[in-house]
Amino acid sequence: MRRIPTTNWAASFSYGFRDCLYPSSMDAVCEIVARSPKIKAVGSGHSFNAIADGEVALSLTELPINPVIEGDGTQVSIGAHCTYGELALFLHRHHLAVHNLASLPHISIAGAIATATHGSGNGNGNLATAVSGLEIVSGDGRLVNVARGDADFPGMVVHLGALGVVTRVTLDVQPEFQVAQCVYEGLTWDKLLANLDEIMAAGYSVSVFTQWGQQAGSIWVKRTASANEWPAAIYGAARAMVKRHPISGLDAQNSTEQLGQYGRWSDRLPHFKMGFTPSSGEEIQSEFHLPREYGVAAIDALLSIRERFAHLVQAAEFRTVAADELWLSPQYHRDTLSIHFTWIRDQEAVNAAVEHIEQTLSRFMALPHWGKVFTRRHIGAKYEKLPEFVRLRDRMDPERTFSNLWLEDAILGSSGN
Ligand SMILES: Cc1cc2nc3c(=O)[nH]c(=O)nc-3n(C[C@H](O)[C@H](O)[C@H](O)COP(=O)(O)OP(=O)(O)OC[C@H]3O[C@@H](n4cnc5c(N)ncnc54)[C@H](O)[C@@H]3O)c2cc1C
């Protein structure tokens, strides 16, 4: 459907677009970019800050996604605006899978890799780490192809929408695998803090959900078919015998299958089912990534200030993400514990709470999720590879066609000019 995007998915952020263009051919994409003083590619609109804002939007939804299996079944090349849900349907027909998914399948691949979107799992890199090639239209309307091994590649995958319009991605794929999940309830803070590493290692992908109350909450364990029997309890948390929603009180029907039943990877790795409303809908999100070795101290520090933010939390989640080589990835050369907050939709109160959290987590080298709410500025300066990224952007977009205030102010600061 052709329309000018007015708000993000959660209706927590209003875009300033005055037009949206819907090219239906690659020639048209290149021509639009070449003639536009400013253009902003939009994905599925699931980010919570101004990262995707601009004057004129460009949607790729009228381009065909044309998926192609490559490299003897080890890679798939596909239109970058494709959602992970659509990708999973295609891969299933070929008995293939990607290594991991975020909590929902509704997001576009281009938008997800732009912000280093991730799932969980000690051994699982964020979703951008599956990218092995990109086709991208640079500021002068030229089609640029880049592949893993090229000098600029590690700078281009987590792109923040700053380098061009990503039109196709090539992703590593593997044979399809089965996953089952179980929820363990009644985890205490003592047990979590004493056994954080062991708990996060309990499966292929593990999430701990909390509301920062008297108890820590629940452990969501996703295991592959090769794993052992499900234990009755994990560190005192008992296996749930009925299906749960990550936000207590919401209908578990929207959640992916639980209770230890094995099924397709794509039907279990996200928390939320395709075709249903993910999460709560009326929400704001923030997330902070910090080195795993600081995890216990960071959670403990947040516990000591929880009266400043807990009343705004619908759900919070701890996940782990493996280190990578991507310049603007919060996992660049570090395994992280990622501390996520789904807030009620009260931006002013959330901003105040986030400031407290940022201050508390600053001594643990925390970096915010690029697509969620944070209040600190010049975040890019915390990235070792920012100077290389700025030089790459100078080459890809010398006229700042893809730039917006968020990028210049919140991220690049003075170093981007
Ligand atoms: C309910 C919900 C659950 C979420 N769960 C998770 C989670 O589990 N893990 C996690 O890490 N994050 C999660 N997120 C955050 C989300 O994954 C990120 O914000 C992601 O970037 C959203 O992708 P999008 O396609 O909606 O991108 P948008 O918000 O539309 O855009 C994000 C950026 O990508 C750029 N972009 C989009 N398409 C293109 C393109 N074709 N070419 C160039 N640039 C482009 C935009 O310009 C912008 O800079 C969640 C968000 C919601 C709303």
Coordinates of N, CA and C and ligand atoms in Angstrom, one line a residue, residues 8-10 15 40-53 58 60 80-81 101-104 106-119 126-127 136 159-167 271-272 278-281 283 285 287 289 317 319 340 369-372 402 404 406, ligand 1:
N8 N 6.3 5.6 13.6 CA 6.9 4.2 13.6 C 5.9 3.2 14.0
W9 N 6.2 1.9 14.0 CA 5.3 0.9 14.2 C 4.5 1.0 15.6
A10 N 5.2 1.5 16.6 CA 4.6 1.6 17.9 C 3.9 2.9 18.1
Y15 N 7.3 10.7 12.3 CA 8.3 11.0 11.2 C 7.9 12.4 10.6
K40 N 15.5 9.1 2.4 CA 15.7 8.2 3.5 C 15.0 6.9 3.2
A41 N 15.8 5.8 3.1 CA 15.2 4.5 2.9 C 14.5 4.1 4.2
V42 N 13.3 3.6 4.0 CA 12.6 3.1 5.2 C 12.4 1.6 5.1
G43 N 12.5 1.0 6.3 CA 12.3 -0.5 6.4 C 10.9 -0.7 6.8
S44 N 10.7 -1.5 7.9 CA 9.4 -1.8 8.4 C 8.9 -0.9 9.5
G45 N 9.8 0.1 9.8 CA 9.4 1.2 10.8 C 9.4 0.7 12.2
H46 N 10.2 -0.3 12.6 CA 10.1 -0.8 13.9 C 11.1 -0.1 14.9
S47 N 11.9 0.9 14.4 CA 12.9 1.5 15.3 C 12.1 2.6 16.2
F48 N 12.7 2.9 17.3 CA 12.0 3.7 18.3 C 12.5 5.1 18.4
N49 N 13.5 5.5 17.6 CA 14.1 6.8 17.6 C 14.1 7.4 16.2
A50 N 14.8 8.5 16.0 CA 14.7 9.2 14.7 C 15.7 8.7 13.7
I51 N 16.2 7.5 13.9 CA 17.2 6.9 12.9 C 16.6 6.9 11.5
A52 N 15.3 6.6 11.3 CA 14.7 6.4 10.0 C 14.0 7.7 9.5
D53 N 14.2 8.8 10.2 CA 13.4 10.0 9.9 C 14.1 10.8 8.7
L58 N 11.9 6.7 1.0 CA 12.0 5.8 -0.2 C 11.7 4.4 0.3
L60 N 11.1 0.3 -0.7 CA 11.5 -0.6 -1.8 C 10.4 -1.7 -1.9
A80 N 16.5 -6.6 -0.1 CA 16.9 -6.2 1.3 C 15.7 -5.8 2.1
H81 N 14.6 -5.4 1.4 CA 13.4 -5.0 2.1 C 12.5 -6.2 2.6
L101 N 17.2 -15.4 14.8 CA 16.2 -14.4 14.5 C 16.0 -13.5 15.8
A102 N 15.5 -12.3 15.5 CA 15.1 -11.4 16.6 C 13.8 -11.8 17.3
S103 N 13.3 -11.1 18.2 CA 12.1 -11.5 18.9 C 10.9 -11.6 18.0
L104 N 11.0 -10.9 16.8 CA 9.8 -10.9 16.0 C 10.3 -11.1 14.5
H106 N 8.7 -9.7 11.9 CA 8.0 -8.7 11.0 C 9.0 -7.7 10.5
I107 N 10.2 -7.6 10.9 CA 11.2 -6.6 10.5 C 11.9 -6.9 9.2
S108 N 12.3 -5.8 8.5 CA 13.0 -6.0 7.2 C 14.4 -6.3 7.5
I109 N 15.0 -7.0 6.5 CA 16.5 -7.4 6.7 C 17.3 -6.1 6.7
A110 N 17.1 -5.2 5.7 CA 17.9 -4.0 5.6 C 17.9 -3.2 6.9
G111 N 16.7 -3.1 7.4 CA 16.5 -2.3 8.7 C 17.1 -3.0 9.8
A112 N 17.0 -4.3 9.9 CA 17.6 -5.0 11.0 C 19.1 -5.0 11.0
I113 N 19.7 -5.2 9.9 CA 21.2 -5.2 9.9 C 21.7 -3.7 10.1
A114 N 20.9 -2.7 9.7 CA 21.4 -1.3 9.8 C 21.6 -1.1 11.3
T115 N 20.9 -1.7 12.2 CA 21.0 -1.4 13.6 C 21.6 -2.5 14.5
A116 N 22.2 -3.5 13.8 CA 22.7 -4.7 14.5 C 21.7 -5.4 15.4
T117 N 20.5 -5.5 14.8 CA 19.4 -6.3 15.5 C 19.9 -7.7 15.8
H118 N 19.5 -8.2 16.9 CA 20.0 -9.5 17.4 C 18.9 -10.3 18.0
G119 N 19.2 -11.6 18.2 CA 18.4 -12.5 19.0 C 19.2 -12.8 20.3
N126 N 25.0 -11.2 16.1 CA 23.7 -10.5 15.7 C 23.4 -10.8 14.3
L127 N 22.2 -10.4 13.8 CA 21.7 -10.8 12.5 C 22.6 -10.3 11.4
I136 N 24.2 -2.0 -2.9 CA 23.8 -0.8 -2.2 C 24.0 0.4 -3.2
H159 N 25.0 -0.4 8.9 CA 25.2 0.8 8.1 C 24.4 2.1 8.7
L160 N 23.5 1.9 9.6 CA 22.8 3.0 10.2 C 22.0 3.8 9.1
G161 N 21.8 3.2 8.0 CA 21.1 3.9 6.9 C 21.9 5.1 6.3
A162 N 23.2 5.1 6.6 CA 24.0 6.3 6.3 C 24.8 6.2 5.0
L163 N 24.9 5.0 4.5 CA 25.8 4.8 3.4 C 25.1 4.8 2.0
G164 N 23.9 4.4 2.0 CA 23.2 4.3 0.7 C 21.9 3.5 0.9
V165 N 21.3 3.2 -0.2 CA 20.0 2.4 -0.2 C 20.5 0.9 -0.4
V166 N 20.3 0.1 0.6 CA 20.6 -1.3 0.4 C 19.5 -2.0 -0.3
T167 N 19.8 -2.6 -1.5 CA 18.8 -3.1 -2.3 C 18.7 -4.7 -2.3
H271 N 10.2 -14.7 19.8 CA 9.2 -14.9 20.8 C 7.8 -14.8 20.3
F272 N 7.7 -14.0 19.2 CA 6.3 -13.7 18.7 C 6.1 -14.3 17.3
P278 N 3.3 -8.5 17.7 CA 4.4 -8.8 18.5 C 4.4 -7.9 19.8
S279 N 5.0 -8.4 20.8 CA 5.2 -7.5 22.0 C 3.8 -7.0 22.5
S280 N 3.8 -5.7 22.9 CA 2.5 -5.2 23.4 C 1.9 -4.2 22.4
G281 N 2.7 -3.6 21.5 CA 2.2 -2.6 20.6 C 2.2 -1.2 21.1
E283 N 4.1 0.7 23.2 CA 5.4 0.6 23.9 C 6.5 1.5 23.4
Q285 N 10.9 1.1 23.4 CA 12.0 0.1 23.8 C 13.3 0.8 24.0
E287 N 17.6 -0.5 24.9 CA 18.5 -1.7 25.1 C 19.9 -1.2 25.2
H289 N 24.0 -2.7 25.5 CA 24.9 -3.9 25.3 C 26.2 -3.6 26.1
E317 N 14.5 -7.7 29.4 CA 15.0 -9.0 29.0 C 16.5 -9.0 29.0
R319 N 19.7 -10.9 27.3 CA 20.1 -11.8 26.2 C 21.6 -11.7 26.0
H340 N 17.6 -5.3 27.9 CA 16.5 -4.7 27.1 C 15.3 -4.3 28.0
H369 N 21.4 0.2 21.9 CA 20.9 -0.4 20.6 C 20.6 0.8 19.7
W370 N 21.1 0.7 18.5 CA 21.0 1.9 17.5 C 19.5 2.2 17.2
G371 N 18.6 1.2 17.3 CA 17.3 1.5 16.9 C 16.3 1.7 18.0
K372 N 16.8 1.9 19.2 CA 15.9 2.1 20.4 C 16.2 3.4 21.1
F402 N 21.8 10.8 2.4 CA 21.1 9.9 3.3 C 21.2 10.3 4.8
N404 N 20.5 12.5 8.3 CA 19.5 13.2 9.0 C 20.0 13.7 10.4
W406 N 19.4 12.9 13.4 CA 19.8 11.8 14.4 C 21.3 11.4 14.1
Ligands
LIG1 C1 8.1 -5.2 18.8 C2 9.6 -5.0 18.5 C3 10.5 -6.1 18.8 C4 11.9 -5.9 18.5 N1 12.7 -6.9 18.8 C5 14.0 -6.8 18.6 C6 14.9 -7.8 19.0 O1 14.5 -8.9 19.4 N2 16.3 -7.6 18.8 C7 16.7 -6.4 18.4 O2 18.0 -6.2 18.3 N3 15.9 -5.4 18.0 C8 14.6 -5.6 18.1 N4 13.7 -4.5 17.7 C9 14.3 -3.4 17.1 C10 14.3 -3.5 15.6 O3 14.8 -4.8 15.2 C11 15.2 -2.5 14.9 O4 14.8 -1.2 15.3 C12 15.3 -2.6 13.4 O5 16.2 -1.7 12.9 C13 14.0 -2.4 12.8 O6 14.0 -2.7 11.4 P1 13.1 -1.9 10.4 O7 13.1 -2.6 9.1 O8 11.8 -1.6 11.0 O9 13.9 -0.6 10.2 P2 13.5 1.0 10.2 O10 13.1 1.3 11.6 O11 12.4 1.2 9.2 O12 14.9 1.7 9.8 C14 16.0 1.5 10.6 C15 17.2 2.0 9.8 O13 17.5 1.2 8.7 C16 17.5 2.0 7.5 N5 17.0 1.3 6.4 C17 15.9 0.5 6.3 N6 15.8 0.0 5.1 C18 16.9 0.4 4.4 C19 17.4 0.1 3.1 N7 16.8 -0.7 2.2 N8 18.6 0.7 2.7 C20 19.2 1.5 3.6 N9 18.8 1.8 4.8 C21 17.7 1.2 5.2 C22 16.6 3.2 7.8 O14 17.0 4.3 7.0 C23 17.0 3.5 9.3 O15 18.2 4.2 9.3 C24 12.3 -4.7 17.9 C25 11.4 -3.7 17.6 C26 10.1 -3.9 17.8 C27 9.1 -2.8 17.5

